[in-house]
Tab-separated table of C-alpha atoms in Angstrom:
chain	number	residue	atom	x	y	z
A	280	MET	CA	1.906	16.026	20.404
A	281	SER	CA	0.532	12.763	20.698
A	282	GLN	CA	-2.183	13.951	18.954
A	283	LEU	CA	-0.868	14.466	15.761
A	284	PHE	CA	-0.242	11.207	15.412
A	285	SER	CA	-2.861	9.533	17.121
A	286	LEU	CA	-5.117	7.553	15.004
A	287	GLU	CA	-7.809	7.488	17.892
A	288	GLY	CA	-11.779	7.490	15.982
A	289	LYS	CA	-10.189	6.608	12.427
A	290	ARG	CA	-11.565	3.949	10.019
A	291	VAL	CA	-8.879	2.433	7.917
A	292	LEU	CA	-9.330	0.318	5.062
A	293	ILE	CA	-6.087	-1.453	3.251
A	294	THR	CA	-6.561	-3.429	0.715
A	295	GLY	CA	-4.461	-6.921	0.874
A	296	SER	CA	-3.905	-6.891	4.721
A	297	ALA	CA	-4.304	-10.379	5.502
A	298	ARG	CA	-0.563	-11.351	5.396
A	299	GLY	CA	2.773	-9.697	4.736
A	300	ILE	CA	3.104	-5.840	4.965
A	301	GLY	CA	-0.709	-5.236	4.559
A	302	PHE	CA	-0.675	-7.185	7.815
A	303	LEU	CA	2.069	-5.549	9.733
A	304	LEU	CA	0.700	-1.862	8.796
A	305	ALA	CA	-2.895	-2.842	9.435
A	306	ARG	CA	-1.521	-3.899	13.021
A	307	GLY	CA	0.693	-1.065	13.228
A	308	LEU	CA	-2.470	1.984	12.196
A	309	ALA	CA	-4.798	-0.155	14.973
A	310	GLU	CA	-2.142	-0.341	17.615
A	311	ALA	CA	-2.135	3.580	17.172
A	312	GLY	CA	-5.690	3.709	17.827
A	313	ALA	CA	-7.516	3.227	14.468
A	314	GLU	CA	-10.221	0.872	13.648
A	315	VAL	CA	-8.689	-1.368	10.663
A	316	ILE	CA	-10.772	-3.211	7.696
A	317	VAL	CA	-8.600	-6.167	6.350
A	318	ASN	CA	-9.179	-7.039	2.942
A	319	ALA	CA	-8.537	-10.046	1.078
A	320	THR	CA	-9.933	-11.615	-2.077
A	321	THR	CA	-11.526	-14.642	0.118
A	322	PRO	CA	-13.863	-13.902	3.143
A	323	ALA	CA	-11.858	-16.779	5.339
A	324	GLY	CA	-8.713	-14.820	4.434
A	325	ALA	CA	-9.529	-11.877	5.877
A	326	GLU	CA	-11.928	-12.559	8.895
A	327	GLN	CA	-8.928	-14.986	9.796
A	328	ALA	CA	-6.686	-11.803	9.927
A	329	ALA	CA	-9.233	-9.480	11.746
A	330	ALA	CA	-9.329	-12.100	14.641
A	331	LYS	CA	-5.135	-12.403	14.555
A	332	LEU	CA	-5.927	-8.762	14.966
A	333	ARG	CA	-8.671	-8.711	17.230
A	334	ASP	CA	-6.795	-11.080	19.862
A	335	LEU	CA	-4.802	-8.916	20.466
A	336	GLY	CA	-7.179	-6.264	21.485
A	337	LEU	CA	-7.413	-4.180	18.915
A	338	ARG	CA	-10.230	-3.065	16.616
A	339	ALA	CA	-10.516	-5.275	13.097
A	340	GLN	CA	-13.315	-5.852	10.511
A	341	SER	CA	-13.078	-7.903	7.336
A	342	LYS	CA	-14.229	-7.288	4.181
A	343	ALA	CA	-13.530	-9.712	0.902
A	344	PHE	CA	-13.490	-8.442	-2.665
A	345	ASP	CA	-10.711	-8.420	-5.712
A	346	VAL	CA	-9.904	-5.033	-5.987
A	347	THR	CA	-9.157	-5.520	-9.972
A	348	GLN	CA	-13.385	-5.429	-9.966
A	349	SER	CA	-15.437	-2.092	-9.666
A	350	ALA	CA	-18.690	-3.647	-9.124
A	351	GLN	CA	-17.499	-5.653	-5.993
A	352	VAL	CA	-14.906	-2.809	-4.946
A	353	GLN	CA	-17.984	-0.487	-5.101
A	354	GLN	CA	-20.520	-3.426	-3.189
A	355	ALA	CA	-17.575	-3.088	-0.431
A	356	VAL	CA	-17.166	0.022	-0.172
A	357	ASP	CA	-20.696	0.741	0.131
A	358	GLU	CA	-21.581	-2.278	2.655
A	359	ILE	CA	-18.485	-0.955	5.014
A	360	GLU	CA	-19.896	2.460	5.160
A	361	ALA	CA	-22.881	1.572	5.183
A	362	GLU	CA	-22.213	-0.716	8.378
A	363	TRP	CA	-19.135	0.644	10.151
A	364	GLY	CA	-19.146	4.540	8.895
A	365	ALA	CA	-16.918	6.474	6.702
A	366	ILE	CA	-13.971	5.515	5.205
A	367	ASP	CA	-11.003	7.948	7.045
A	368	VAL	CA	-8.159	6.796	5.239
A	369	LEU	CA	-7.374	3.986	2.691
A	370	VAL	CA	-4.148	1.995	2.014
A	371	ASN	CA	-3.852	0.852	-1.286
A	372	ASN	CA	-1.827	-1.717	-0.424
A	373	ALA	CA	-2.663	-4.810	-2.346
A	374	GLY	CA	0.662	-5.737	-5.043
A	375	ILE	CA	1.625	-8.683	-6.504
A	376	GLN	CA	5.016	-9.708	-8.491
A	377	ARG	CA	6.208	-11.857	-11.663
A	378	ARG	CA	9.966	-12.375	-12.512
A	379	ARG	CA	10.536	-13.202	-16.024
A	380	PRO	CA	13.025	-11.317	-18.609
A	381	PHE	CA	11.621	-8.872	-20.440
A	382	LEU	CA	11.718	-10.078	-24.113
A	383	GLU	CA	10.138	-13.894	-22.284
A	384	PHE	CA	7.703	-11.803	-20.601
A	385	PRO	CA	3.639	-13.818	-21.258
A	386	GLU	CA	0.961	-11.397	-21.736
A	387	GLN	CA	-1.015	-12.464	-18.896
A	388	ASP	CA	1.723	-11.904	-16.376
A	389	TRP	CA	1.674	-7.903	-17.240
A	390	ASN	CA	-1.915	-8.035	-17.347
A	391	ASP	CA	-2.438	-9.710	-13.985
A	392	VAL	CA	0.652	-7.351	-12.448
A	393	ILE	CA	-1.035	-4.191	-14.166
A	394	ALA	CA	-4.306	-4.860	-12.647
A	395	VAL	CA	-3.557	-5.708	-9.301
A	396	ASN	CA	-0.453	-2.897	-8.901
A	397	GLN	CA	-1.644	-0.099	-10.882
A	398	THR	CA	-5.526	-0.081	-11.937
A	399	ALA	CA	-6.554	-1.332	-8.498
A	400	VAL	CA	-5.125	1.790	-7.185
A	401	PHE	CA	-7.825	3.511	-9.490
A	402	LEU	CA	-10.492	1.315	-8.901
A	403	VAL	CA	-10.477	1.345	-4.911
A	404	SER	CA	-9.393	5.259	-5.026
A	405	GLN	CA	-11.859	6.516	-7.023
A	406	THR	CA	-14.556	4.863	-5.233
A	407	VAL	CA	-13.900	5.900	-1.712
A	408	ALA	CA	-12.711	9.640	-2.974
A	409	LYS	CA	-16.259	10.048	-3.897
A	410	LYS	CA	-17.389	9.361	-0.232
A	411	MET	CA	-14.647	11.249	0.667
A	412	VAL	CA	-15.162	14.420	-1.387
A	413	GLY	CA	-18.818	14.282	-0.055
A	414	ARG	CA	-17.245	14.930	3.664
A	415	GLN	CA	-14.575	16.852	1.973
A	416	GLN	CA	-11.914	15.221	4.443
A	417	GLY	CA	-9.825	11.730	3.952
A	418	LYS	CA	-6.347	10.636	3.152
A	419	ILE	CA	-5.184	8.073	0.758
A	420	ILE	CA	-1.806	6.396	0.794
A	421	ASN	CA	-0.823	4.035	-1.900
A	422	ILE	CA	2.130	2.095	-1.464
A	423	GLY	CA	4.642	2.379	-4.585
A	424	SER	CA	8.187	0.998	-4.503
A	425	MET	CA	11.605	1.337	-4.749
A	426	GLN	CA	10.870	0.683	-8.481
A	427	SER	CA	8.184	3.725	-8.985
A	428	GLU	CA	11.394	5.513	-10.575
A	429	LEU	CA	14.095	2.435	-10.212
A	430	GLY	CA	14.699	-0.401	-12.936
A	431	ARG	CA	15.937	-4.283	-12.341
A	432	ASP	CA	16.109	-6.776	-14.392
A	433	THR	CA	13.393	-9.245	-15.130
A	434	ILE	CA	10.776	-6.901	-12.827
A	435	THR	CA	9.887	-3.923	-16.338
A	436	PRO	CA	5.985	-4.409	-15.718
A	437	TYR	CA	6.406	-4.366	-11.926
A	438	ALA	CA	8.667	-1.091	-12.635
A	439	ALA	CA	6.206	-0.037	-15.175
A	440	SER	CA	3.067	-0.416	-12.679
A	441	LYS	CA	4.858	1.358	-9.566
A	442	GLY	CA	6.056	3.967	-11.585
A	443	ALA	CA	2.442	4.554	-12.811
A	444	VAL	CA	1.120	4.423	-8.589
A	445	THR	CA	3.147	7.951	-8.867
A	446	MET	CA	1.985	9.402	-11.453
A	447	LEU	CA	-1.707	8.360	-10.169
A	448	THR	CA	-0.457	9.821	-6.371
A	449	ARG	CA	0.187	12.905	-8.233
A	450	GLY	CA	-2.733	13.451	-10.318
A	451	MET	CA	-5.202	12.075	-7.563
A	452	CYS	CA	-3.306	15.214	-5.207
A	453	VAL	CA	-3.948	17.883	-7.637
A	454	GLU	CA	-7.794	17.426	-7.999
A	455	LEU	CA	-8.402	16.363	-4.368
A	456	ALA	CA	-6.187	18.596	-2.149
A	457	ARG	CA	-8.671	21.104	-2.960
A	458	HIS	CA	-11.522	18.476	-1.440
A	459	ASN	CA	-8.749	18.585	2.208
A	460	ILE	CA	-8.379	14.931	0.943
A	461	GLN	CA	-4.034	14.287	1.429
A	462	VAL	CA	-2.775	11.692	-1.413
A	463	ASN	CA	0.809	10.481	-0.811
A	464	ALA	CA	2.620	7.298	-1.388
A	465	ILE	CA	5.222	5.183	0.697
A	466	ALA	CA	8.511	3.514	-1.698
A	467	PRO	CA	9.609	1.021	-0.123
A	468	GLY	CA	13.215	-0.362	-0.334
A	469	TYR	CA	13.685	-4.051	-0.062
A	470	PHE	CA	12.159	-5.508	2.663
A	471	VAL	CA	12.327	-9.467	3.829
A	472	THR	CA	8.971	-10.087	2.914
A	473	GLU	CA	7.036	-13.470	1.180
A	474	MET	CA	7.931	-11.422	-2.065
A	475	THR	CA	11.259	-10.931	-1.591
A	476	GLN	CA	12.226	-14.239	0.330
A	477	ALA	CA	14.139	-15.761	-2.197
A	478	LEU	CA	16.220	-12.861	-2.945
A	479	ALA	CA	17.138	-12.343	1.143
A	480	ASP	CA	18.445	-16.143	0.769
A	481	ASP	CA	20.327	-15.357	-1.578
A	482	PRO	CA	24.092	-14.905	-0.395
A	483	ALA	CA	25.030	-12.846	-3.653
A	484	PHE	CA	21.690	-11.049	-3.352
A	485	THR	CA	22.048	-9.931	0.190
A	486	GLY	CA	25.983	-8.993	-0.167
A	487	TRP	CA	25.023	-6.675	-3.450
A	488	LEU	CA	22.293	-5.019	-1.528
A	489	THR	CA	24.046	-4.229	1.782
A	490	LYS	CA	26.872	-2.737	-0.268
A	491	ARG	CA	24.539	-0.538	-2.073
A	492	THR	CA	22.835	0.442	0.678
A	493	PRO	CA	24.346	3.205	3.031
A	494	ALA	CA	22.227	1.194	5.826
A	495	ALA	CA	23.631	-1.733	4.889
A	496	ARG	CA	20.920	-4.331	5.371
A	497	TRP	CA	17.749	-5.008	4.284
A	498	GLY	CA	14.286	-3.226	5.604
A	499	LYS	CA	12.507	-4.667	8.577
A	500	PRO	CA	8.679	-4.533	7.536
A	501	GLU	CA	7.538	-2.964	10.780
A	502	GLU	CA	9.655	-0.277	10.006
A	503	LEU	CA	7.155	0.626	7.448
A	504	ILE	CA	4.728	1.395	10.286
A	505	GLY	CA	5.199	4.907	11.114
A	506	ALA	CA	5.971	6.112	7.771
A	507	ALA	CA	2.246	4.615	7.341
A	508	VAL	CA	0.935	6.137	10.609
A	509	PHE	CA	2.730	9.586	9.798
A	510	LEU	CA	0.918	9.361	6.512
A	511	SER	CA	-2.239	8.651	8.035
A	512	SER	CA	-2.657	10.860	11.383
A	513	LYS	CA	-3.395	14.935	11.731
A	514	ALA	CA	0.693	15.166	11.308
A	515	SER	CA	0.324	14.496	7.546
A	516	ASP	CA	-2.148	17.135	6.980
A	517	PHE	CA	-0.677	19.596	4.251
A	518	VAL	CA	1.542	16.767	3.516
A	519	ASN	CA	0.154	16.118	-0.678
A	520	GLY	CA	1.702	14.429	-3.264
A	521	HIS	CA	4.577	12.486	-1.405
A	522	LEU	CA	6.860	9.912	-2.619
A	523	LEU	CA	8.049	9.167	0.775
A	524	PHE	CA	11.077	6.768	0.061
A	525	VAL	CA	11.745	3.554	3.298
A	526	ASP	CA	15.035	2.254	2.182
A	527	GLY	CA	17.782	2.419	3.546
A	528	GLY	CA	19.065	5.881	1.547
A	529	MET	CA	19.295	3.148	-1.136
A	530	ARG	CA	17.661	6.273	-3.944
A	531	VAL	CA	20.459	8.492	-3.089
A	532	ALA	CA	23.499	6.353	-2.951
A	533	VAL	CA	25.712	6.063	-6.231
């Protein structure tokens, strides 16, 4: 049974993994046996995070590139596979948030959110998937959100970008499953991270959240690791096009 969930011998590229949830996923997947490639926009940021993992006795490399720039993505993926070997699993984790009322939302902020949360998923997935098709195997995990299916005040562009991630996941599944590539997404609910810390510190919001969520609490970022290990492992070989909510039951409650 343990072999179903083992990532021994697997190589995983995780975008936006120098900190936050991305870093926790990198640590969790490395602890499951994978060699992880940590990504950030700067070499120093990526390498510092990878060094922290190596200090824990885990296998980690670093590769800096901007996920919104196709030329950088192509060069980085080519270099990773030339230096360290095939990318077996891609986790599209990089994401940003901007909060403003819809009627006041700046066009540039919209463009930034769409570029990182949506276009980058397309660019990195397409580049990596071309190599996976040649090997006739691979796994791609997109990080969606509760807002992949639900809206909320002041984050309409974010919700739009995460809704697009859902349909990218499904469309990629339809086209890539025939090549033995599994494409799935994880949709976190409300987790305490750098992106949500202001909300977690707001007693009114936290009060609303605990009443709204059947589990009656915020999620802990490490509680996303199990879903990532499952979708990266042999245990999910016939799971495809799925949006896995990790939300304490929030989506199904009224």
